[in-house]
Amino acid sequence: MIPIENNDIAMILKDLSVGYASKKVVSPILEEINLKLPYGQLICFMGPNGVGKSTLLRTISGIQKPLSGQIVIDGREVNQITPEAMAKSISLVLTDQINAGNLTAREVIALGRYPYVSWNINFSKKDLKAIEKAIKLTETTSFIDRKTYELSDGQLQKVMIARALAQDTPIIILDEPTAHLDLNNRVAVINLLKKLAENTGKAILMATHELDLALQTADRLWLAGFNAPIISGIPEDLVLNGAIDKVFQLKGYDLRTGQLEKRSLGKKVNLSGQGHEYLWTKNALERNGFEIDSAAEHTVSFSLENDEITWQIEGEGIAITNTLEELVIHLNKLLKY
Amino acid sequence: MNDLLPQKRKYTLSLRVALPFCILVLFILDLFLGSVHIPVGEILEIIFTGQSSKVSWTNIIWQFRMPRAITALLVGAALSVSGLQLQTLFRNPLAGPFVLGISTGASLGVALMVMAGSILGAVFSFYMNSWLIILASTIGSSLVLFLVLAASFKVRDSMTLLIIGLMFGSFTGAIVSVLQFYSNSEEIKIYLIWTMGSLGRLSWEQIIILTPIVIAGIGLSFSMIRPLNTLLLSENYALSMGVNIKKVRLIIIISTSILAGSVTAFCGPIAFVGLAVPHLTRLLINTSDHKYTLPAVAMGGIITMFICDIVSQIPNSEFVLPINAVTSLIGAPVVVWVLIRKKNINRAFGK
C-alpha cells in the first residue's frame, strides 16, 4: 500500500468520538473515527439515517465539540484555531432553512466574504474577484441578480455552493446538498462538486444518500454503519468487498448489477436480440415476473424500422405488438393457460 | 470598489435624500402644528436665532414643541432599530422590542411604585417627580432583562430565548394585574396614563440624558450589521463564518434593552412602532441587507413617530390623544393594507 503523502491531507481525524454530552450522561454516536480528508477529492459520506453523519459533520466543522480525540486541520489542532480562522479553513453548505429571501443571489454569495471584511462591509478588489470566480465556477450568472425567493431549489443550492466557494476555504463540507432536488439537478450538483474538487484542489466532503450517483462520481466514500468504525475506500472496492451491502443492509437490491432483485412468478420466456432495446425489454419482462429462459416455449424478439420498434412473440403462432405494455399483456394472456 | 449591487444607487437615493428630506419636513411640520398658530418663518427664526417677535411663541417652541419633537425622533429611531434587530435574531416577523419582557418589566416597576406605594406606606406624589417613575421603570426593565440575559447564557438557540422572554413578560404582567386588583381607582388611573405613553413629558434635562443613551444603543446595533446579515442565513451558517453567536446575541439584547428600556422609562411603553416600522421599511427598500435596512429603519421610525405625534395633537384643536393609541390606530390599518398588497413578510422571512 502506498501511503498518501501527508501534505496532500486537508484534515486528519484521530481517535475521534462524536455525540452529545450533558452533565450526567455522555452519549457517543460515532466512535473510533480515524480518517483522512485529502485535497482535490470529492468524498461522499454515506450511511443510513440516524447513524450520526450530521453529528460528525457538525463536529468537524467546529459547530459542535468532539467528545474525545483530535481533529487536525493543516497541522493544527482544531481547538487551537479561533472561530475567525476556522471560517477561513472550512465553509459549509447546510440543510438549514434560510431567511434571506429578500437578498439577491449575488448578495447571498457575497456573504461568503464576510470572514474577510470589516464591520462596515466594504468589499476589496480581492473580495469582488472571489465572488465573481465563485459565480463563474458554479455557472450561476444567468440568475445572479434575482432575489433568492424567486430561485428554484436547484438554483438556490448552486448559490449556496457558490457562497461556500466565495468563502475561499481549502475545505468545503456539505450536508445532503442534493436533498429535495430532481434527478437533473442532483446530477448537476454532484458533477459540479466533482469538477470543483478537480479544478480547485479543494477537499470536498458531502453527506449524501445518493448511492448510485456517489458510486459513479465520488473519489472516495466514507461509510458509516451502526456499531462499526467508519470505512473509507474508493467506491468500487467497497462494492466488491461487500462493505456497502453490510452498511446499508440492502434488501432486494443487487448492487453489483445495480438492479432490484426480480421476483419470478414461474413464467418463462425466451428473449433474443441485443443492445439497449434488449436491456429495456428484459427489464420490462423481469419486472412483470417473467424469467428469461432460452428453453422457454415462447420467444420474444424485436425489430427496428425507421426508429420504430416492434416486438413479436413466437410460439404456437406469431403476435406483433408496438409497445412493451401490449407485449406484457399479451404474454400474460398466453402463459395463463 | 463597492458596487456589488445594481440597485445600490436606488437605496442610496432613499437613504441619503428621500428619507432625510421627509424627516426635515415632518420635523418642521411637527413644530408648526399645535393649538397655537405660529408662522413657519417665525419657527425657523426661533430655531436659528432663538428669538421671535413674541416671547410666548419662543417659549412654546423651546419649552414644549421642541422637546416633544426631539423625543419623537429619539423614540422612533430607538424602537424601530431594536425591533429590526430582534426580528432578524429571532427569525420571527412578530418580534418587536418588547418581546423580551422589557416593557412589562418597566410596567411592573411603575405599577409597584404607583400602586404598591400606598400598600407599603410610602408617601409621595406621582405628579411631583417624574424622575421617580423613570427610576422605577428602569429598575423593573433591568430586572427582567437581567433574568433574560442569564437565560441567554444557558440556552442554545434563540427561539428558546424568545419563549423565555415571553414567559417573563406574562409573569410580570400577572403581578401587575394582581396589584391593580388591590389598588384604588386613583392609583390605577395614574398607572394607566403611564401605560398610554407620552412624548410630552420630557424636560430638556431628561432629553440630554436620553440622547446619548439612544445614540449608544444605535451605535451598538450598527456594529452588528455584519453578524446580522449572516444570521439571515441561519445560526449555523453564521457560526461557520466565524460569528460568535453568544456574543452577538448578548450585544443585540444589550443594545435592545438600552434602546427600548430607556425609551420606555422616559415615555412609557410605546407600542407597535418597533414591530411595524421594520416591515414598512422593507417595502421601501427592497432588500434584507442590514447595511441598508438598519439606517432606513431608523429613519422610518423617526418619520412614523413624527406623523403619529402630529396626529395625536389633532392639529388646531385643544385635544391631545394618547400616543400609544395613535401609533396603533393609524399604524395597524396601514400595515395590514400594505401587507395585503405586497406579500413582503413571506419574502423576508423564509422562502
Short mmCIF file of C-alpha atoms in Angstrom, two decimals, chain B residues 10-320:
data_model
loop_
_atom_site.label_atom_id
_atom_site.label_comp_id
_atom_site.label_asym_id
_atom_site.label_seq_id
_atom_site.Cartn_x
_atom_site.Cartn_y
_atom_site.Cartn_z
CA LYS B 10 -31.61 53.42 -5.62
CA TYR B 11 -31.09 52.51 -1.97
CA THR B 12 -28.58 55.31 -1.59
CA LEU B 13 -31.06 57.78 -3.05
CA SER B 14 -33.68 56.73 -0.49
CA LEU B 15 -31.21 56.74 2.37
CA ARG B 16 -29.33 59.92 1.60
CA VAL B 17 -32.04 62.08 0.06
CA ALA B 18 -35.65 60.96 0.33
CA LEU B 19 -35.81 59.84 3.96
CA PRO B 20 -33.75 62.71 5.45
CA PHE B 21 -35.86 65.18 3.47
CA CYS B 22 -39.07 63.65 4.85
CA ILE B 23 -37.64 63.86 8.36
CA LEU B 24 -36.78 67.52 7.95
CA VAL B 25 -40.20 68.45 6.56
CA LEU B 26 -42.07 66.50 9.25
CA PHE B 27 -39.86 67.95 11.97
CA ILE B 28 -40.79 71.46 10.96
CA LEU B 29 -44.42 70.41 10.50
CA ASP B 30 -44.40 68.91 13.99
CA LEU B 31 -43.15 72.22 15.38
CA PHE B 32 -45.63 74.18 13.27
CA LEU B 33 -48.82 72.33 14.15
CA GLY B 34 -50.37 72.74 17.57
CA SER B 35 -53.12 74.52 19.45
CA VAL B 36 -51.39 77.89 18.97
CA HIS B 37 -50.72 79.04 15.43
CA ILE B 38 -47.13 80.19 14.84
CA PRO B 39 -45.99 81.10 11.30
CA VAL B 40 -43.31 78.90 9.75
CA GLY B 41 -41.00 81.86 9.24
CA GLU B 42 -41.10 82.62 12.92
CA ILE B 43 -40.40 78.98 13.76
CA LEU B 44 -37.30 78.94 11.57
CA GLU B 45 -36.20 82.18 13.17
CA ILE B 46 -36.67 80.67 16.63
CA ILE B 47 -34.70 77.60 15.66
CA PHE B 48 -31.76 79.52 14.24
CA THR B 49 -31.67 82.65 16.40
CA GLY B 50 -33.60 81.56 19.47
CA GLN B 51 -35.80 84.65 19.24
CA SER B 52 -39.02 85.73 17.61
CA SER B 53 -41.47 88.61 17.58
CA LYS B 54 -43.42 87.13 20.53
CA VAL B 55 -41.82 85.77 23.69
CA SER B 56 -44.71 83.34 24.18
CA TRP B 57 -44.03 81.82 20.76
CA THR B 58 -40.38 81.33 21.64
CA ASN B 59 -41.44 79.68 24.86
CA ILE B 60 -43.97 77.40 23.18
CA ILE B 61 -41.41 76.25 20.65
CA TRP B 62 -38.45 75.90 23.01
CA GLN B 63 -40.20 74.59 26.09
CA PHE B 64 -42.92 72.45 24.58
CA ARG B 65 -42.81 71.64 20.90
CA MET B 66 -39.05 71.25 20.50
CA PRO B 67 -38.53 68.78 23.37
CA ARG B 68 -41.56 66.91 22.14
CA ALA B 69 -40.28 66.67 18.58
CA ILE B 70 -36.82 65.60 19.69
CA THR B 71 -38.38 62.98 21.95
CA ALA B 72 -40.41 61.69 18.99
CA LEU B 73 -37.20 61.49 16.96
CA LEU B 74 -35.32 59.53 19.63
CA VAL B 75 -38.24 57.22 20.36
CA GLY B 76 -38.89 56.43 16.70
CA ALA B 77 -35.28 55.61 15.91
CA ALA B 78 -34.68 53.63 19.10
CA LEU B 79 -37.77 51.43 18.97
CA SER B 80 -37.59 50.63 15.26
CA VAL B 81 -33.91 49.75 15.30
CA SER B 82 -34.34 47.40 18.25
CA GLY B 83 -37.38 45.86 16.55
CA LEU B 84 -35.42 45.13 13.38
CA GLN B 85 -32.54 43.55 15.29
CA LEU B 86 -34.82 41.23 17.21
CA GLN B 87 -36.79 40.23 14.10
CA THR B 88 -33.56 39.13 12.49
CA LEU B 89 -32.11 37.50 15.61
CA PHE B 90 -35.29 35.52 16.32
CA ARG B 91 -36.12 34.95 12.63
CA ASN B 92 -39.62 35.97 13.53
CA PRO B 93 -41.70 38.68 11.85
CA LEU B 94 -43.74 39.13 15.04
CA ALA B 95 -40.77 40.00 17.21
CA GLY B 96 -40.57 43.58 18.46
CA PRO B 97 -38.54 45.47 21.03
CA PHE B 98 -40.80 44.29 23.82
CA VAL B 99 -40.79 40.52 23.24
CA LEU B 100 -38.09 40.07 25.83
CA GLY B 101 -40.35 41.46 28.54
CA ILE B 102 -38.70 44.89 28.72
CA SER B 103 -41.96 46.82 28.71
CA THR B 104 -43.73 44.51 31.15
CA GLY B 105 -40.69 44.76 33.43
CA ALA B 106 -40.91 48.53 33.29
CA SER B 107 -44.67 48.33 33.87
CA LEU B 108 -44.07 46.22 36.93
CA GLY B 109 -41.63 48.78 38.31
CA VAL B 110 -44.05 51.63 37.75
CA ALA B 111 -47.03 49.63 38.99
CA LEU B 112 -45.18 48.69 42.15
CA MET B 113 -44.29 52.29 42.78
CA VAL B 114 -47.69 53.76 42.00
CA MET B 115 -49.98 51.08 43.36
CA ALA B 116 -47.99 49.23 45.95
CA GLY B 117 -46.67 52.56 47.22
CA SER B 118 -49.76 53.08 49.35
CA ILE B 119 -49.77 49.46 50.47
CA LEU B 120 -46.18 49.76 51.62
CA GLY B 121 -46.95 53.05 53.25
CA ALA B 122 -44.62 55.13 51.14
CA VAL B 123 -45.80 58.67 50.71
CA PHE B 124 -45.03 60.57 47.56
CA SER B 125 -46.80 62.42 44.86
CA PHE B 126 -46.78 60.97 41.39
CA TYR B 127 -47.08 64.32 39.72
CA MET B 128 -44.20 65.80 41.63
CA ASN B 129 -41.50 63.51 40.48
CA SER B 130 -41.16 62.14 37.01
CA TRP B 131 -37.63 61.03 37.86
CA LEU B 132 -39.10 58.54 40.29
CA ILE B 133 -41.15 56.98 37.52
CA ILE B 134 -38.09 56.80 35.30
CA LEU B 135 -36.16 55.15 38.11
CA ALA B 136 -38.88 52.61 38.84
CA SER B 137 -39.30 51.78 35.20
CA THR B 138 -35.55 51.39 34.69
CA ILE B 139 -35.23 49.10 37.69
CA GLY B 140 -38.18 47.00 36.51
CA SER B 141 -36.96 46.55 32.96
CA SER B 142 -33.36 45.97 34.07
CA LEU B 143 -34.51 43.24 36.42
CA VAL B 144 -36.40 41.36 33.70
CA LEU B 145 -33.55 41.96 31.33
CA PHE B 146 -31.03 40.59 33.77
CA LEU B 147 -33.05 37.38 34.00
CA VAL B 148 -33.30 37.13 30.21
CA LEU B 149 -29.56 37.68 29.90
CA ALA B 150 -28.87 34.98 32.46
CA ALA B 151 -31.13 32.67 30.45
CA SER B 152 -29.35 33.58 27.21
CA PHE B 153 -26.13 32.04 28.54
CA LYS B 154 -27.94 28.83 29.35
CA VAL B 155 -29.93 28.21 26.19
CA ARG B 156 -28.51 27.09 22.87
CA ASP B 157 -30.89 28.61 20.37
CA SER B 158 -32.54 31.98 20.09
CA MET B 159 -36.03 30.53 19.70
CA THR B 160 -35.95 29.21 23.26
CA LEU B 161 -34.79 32.61 24.42
CA LEU B 162 -37.76 34.20 22.67
CA ILE B 163 -40.17 31.91 24.52
CA ILE B 164 -38.41 32.57 27.83
CA GLY B 165 -38.75 36.30 27.20
CA LEU B 166 -42.47 35.91 26.53
CA MET B 167 -42.85 33.87 29.73
CA PHE B 168 -41.12 36.54 31.81
CA GLY B 169 -43.47 39.03 30.19
CA SER B 170 -46.56 37.02 31.12
CA PHE B 171 -45.30 36.51 34.65
CA THR B 172 -44.61 40.16 35.36
CA GLY B 173 -47.86 41.10 33.60
CA ALA B 174 -49.72 38.85 36.03
CA ILE B 175 -48.13 40.54 39.02
CA VAL B 176 -49.24 43.89 37.64
CA SER B 177 -52.80 42.52 37.35
CA VAL B 178 -52.75 41.41 40.96
CA LEU B 179 -51.51 44.85 42.03
CA GLN B 180 -54.25 46.50 40.00
CA PHE B 181 -56.86 44.30 41.65
CA TYR B 182 -55.89 45.60 45.08
CA SER B 183 -55.42 49.23 44.10
CA ASN B 184 -57.82 52.14 44.28
CA SER B 185 -59.13 53.83 41.19
CA GLU B 186 -56.90 56.88 41.56
CA GLU B 187 -53.76 54.76 41.51
CA ILE B 188 -54.99 52.67 38.62
CA LYS B 189 -55.69 55.81 36.64
CA ILE B 190 -52.17 57.12 37.23
CA TYR B 191 -50.76 53.78 36.14
CA LEU B 192 -52.98 53.57 33.06
CA ILE B 193 -51.99 57.04 31.94
CA TRP B 194 -48.36 55.99 32.15
CA THR B 195 -49.04 52.88 30.03
CA MET B 196 -50.56 55.07 27.31
CA GLY B 197 -47.19 56.66 26.73
CA SER B 198 -46.37 60.27 26.14
CA LEU B 199 -43.84 62.23 24.16
CA GLY B 200 -44.53 65.46 26.02
CA ARG B 201 -43.29 64.54 29.45
CA LEU B 202 -39.63 65.08 28.88
CA SER B 203 -37.78 68.16 30.05
CA TRP B 204 -34.60 69.36 28.39
CA GLU B 205 -32.57 67.80 31.20
CA GLN B 206 -34.15 64.44 30.55
CA ILE B 207 -33.61 64.75 26.81
CA ILE B 208 -29.95 65.47 27.45
CA ILE B 209 -29.77 62.17 29.34
CA LEU B 210 -31.83 60.17 26.85
CA THR B 211 -29.99 61.35 23.72
CA PRO B 212 -26.54 59.83 24.40
CA ILE B 213 -28.18 56.61 25.62
CA VAL B 214 -30.10 56.23 22.36
CA ILE B 215 -27.04 57.13 20.29
CA ALA B 216 -25.00 54.49 22.15
CA GLY B 217 -27.69 51.84 21.59
CA ILE B 218 -27.97 52.63 17.89
CA GLY B 219 -24.18 52.65 17.61
CA LEU B 220 -24.07 49.17 19.10
CA SER B 221 -26.65 47.93 16.63
CA PHE B 222 -24.70 49.39 13.70
CA SER B 223 -21.66 47.44 14.84
CA MET B 224 -23.80 44.31 14.43
CA ILE B 225 -24.56 44.77 10.72
CA ARG B 226 -22.19 42.01 9.61
CA PRO B 227 -23.36 39.31 12.06
CA LEU B 228 -27.00 40.33 11.50
CA ASN B 229 -26.58 39.67 7.77
CA THR B 230 -25.04 36.25 8.38
CA LEU B 231 -27.96 35.46 10.70
CA LEU B 232 -30.26 35.87 7.68
CA LEU B 233 -28.92 32.51 6.50
CA SER B 234 -29.04 30.65 9.82
CA GLU B 235 -27.24 30.49 13.15
CA ASN B 236 -25.15 27.55 11.94
CA TYR B 237 -24.11 29.41 8.80
CA ALA B 238 -23.24 32.41 10.96
CA LEU B 239 -21.08 30.17 13.17
CA SER B 240 -19.33 28.79 10.10
CA MET B 241 -18.47 32.32 9.03
CA GLY B 242 -16.67 32.93 12.32
CA VAL B 243 -19.51 34.75 14.08
CA ASN B 244 -19.58 34.27 17.85
CA ILE B 245 -23.32 33.75 18.24
CA LYS B 246 -23.46 34.05 22.01
CA LYS B 247 -21.56 37.32 21.97
CA VAL B 248 -23.70 38.67 19.14
CA ARG B 249 -26.88 37.65 20.89
CA LEU B 250 -25.65 39.36 24.06
CA ILE B 251 -24.80 42.60 22.26
CA ILE B 252 -28.13 42.64 20.44
CA ILE B 253 -30.01 42.10 23.70
CA ILE B 254 -27.97 44.81 25.42
CA SER B 255 -28.50 47.23 22.57
CA THR B 256 -32.24 46.47 22.51
CA SER B 257 -32.57 46.94 26.23
CA ILE B 258 -30.65 50.17 26.18
CA LEU B 259 -32.87 51.48 23.39
CA ALA B 260 -36.27 50.10 24.32
CA GLY B 261 -35.62 50.23 28.07
CA SER B 262 -34.60 53.88 28.14
CA VAL B 263 -37.42 54.96 25.86
CA THR B 264 -39.95 53.05 27.97
CA ALA B 265 -38.55 54.58 31.13
CA PHE B 266 -38.90 58.12 29.82
CA CYS B 267 -42.00 57.90 27.65
CA GLY B 268 -43.90 54.81 28.75
CA PRO B 269 -44.39 51.63 26.73
CA ILE B 270 -44.95 52.88 23.19
CA ALA B 271 -46.43 50.00 21.28
CA PHE B 272 -46.40 48.99 17.67
CA VAL B 273 -43.64 51.20 16.22
CA GLY B 274 -40.88 48.67 16.87
CA LEU B 275 -42.86 45.85 15.32
CA ALA B 276 -44.33 47.63 12.31
CA VAL B 277 -41.69 50.06 11.09
CA PRO B 278 -39.22 47.33 10.01
CA HIS B 279 -41.96 45.81 7.85
CA LEU B 280 -42.94 49.15 6.33
CA THR B 281 -39.31 49.99 5.63
CA ARG B 282 -38.65 46.68 3.93
CA LEU B 283 -41.25 47.72 1.37
CA LEU B 284 -39.47 50.96 0.73
CA ILE B 285 -36.03 49.50 0.24
CA ASN B 286 -36.44 46.06 -1.19
CA THR B 287 -33.56 44.23 0.46
CA SER B 288 -32.76 42.42 3.69
CA ASP B 289 -29.17 43.71 3.79
CA HIS B 290 -28.82 45.40 7.18
CA LYS B 291 -26.29 47.81 5.77
CA TYR B 292 -29.29 49.47 4.12
CA THR B 293 -32.23 48.36 6.27
CA LEU B 294 -30.74 49.48 9.57
CA PRO B 295 -30.34 53.20 8.68
CA ALA B 296 -33.58 53.10 6.68
CA VAL B 297 -35.50 51.60 9.59
CA ALA B 298 -34.07 54.21 11.98
CA MET B 299 -35.24 56.98 9.66
CA GLY B 300 -38.56 55.24 9.00
CA GLY B 301 -39.13 55.08 12.75
CA ILE B 302 -38.45 58.79 13.11
CA ILE B 303 -40.88 59.60 10.30
CA THR B 304 -43.55 57.33 11.79
CA MET B 305 -43.24 58.93 15.22
CA PHE B 306 -43.45 62.44 13.75
CA ILE B 307 -46.61 61.52 11.89
CA CYS B 308 -48.11 59.90 14.98
CA ASP B 309 -47.19 62.91 17.10
CA ILE B 310 -48.75 65.31 14.61
CA VAL B 311 -51.95 63.25 14.51
CA SER B 312 -52.06 62.82 18.29
CA GLN B 313 -52.19 66.58 18.79
CA ILE B 314 -55.14 66.88 16.43
CA PRO B 315 -53.93 69.99 14.60
CA ASN B 316 -55.64 73.26 15.52
CA SER B 317 -57.51 71.83 18.49
CA GLU B 318 -57.07 71.66 22.23
CA PHE B 319 -57.28 67.88 22.39
CA VAL B 320 -54.35 65.51 22.63
#
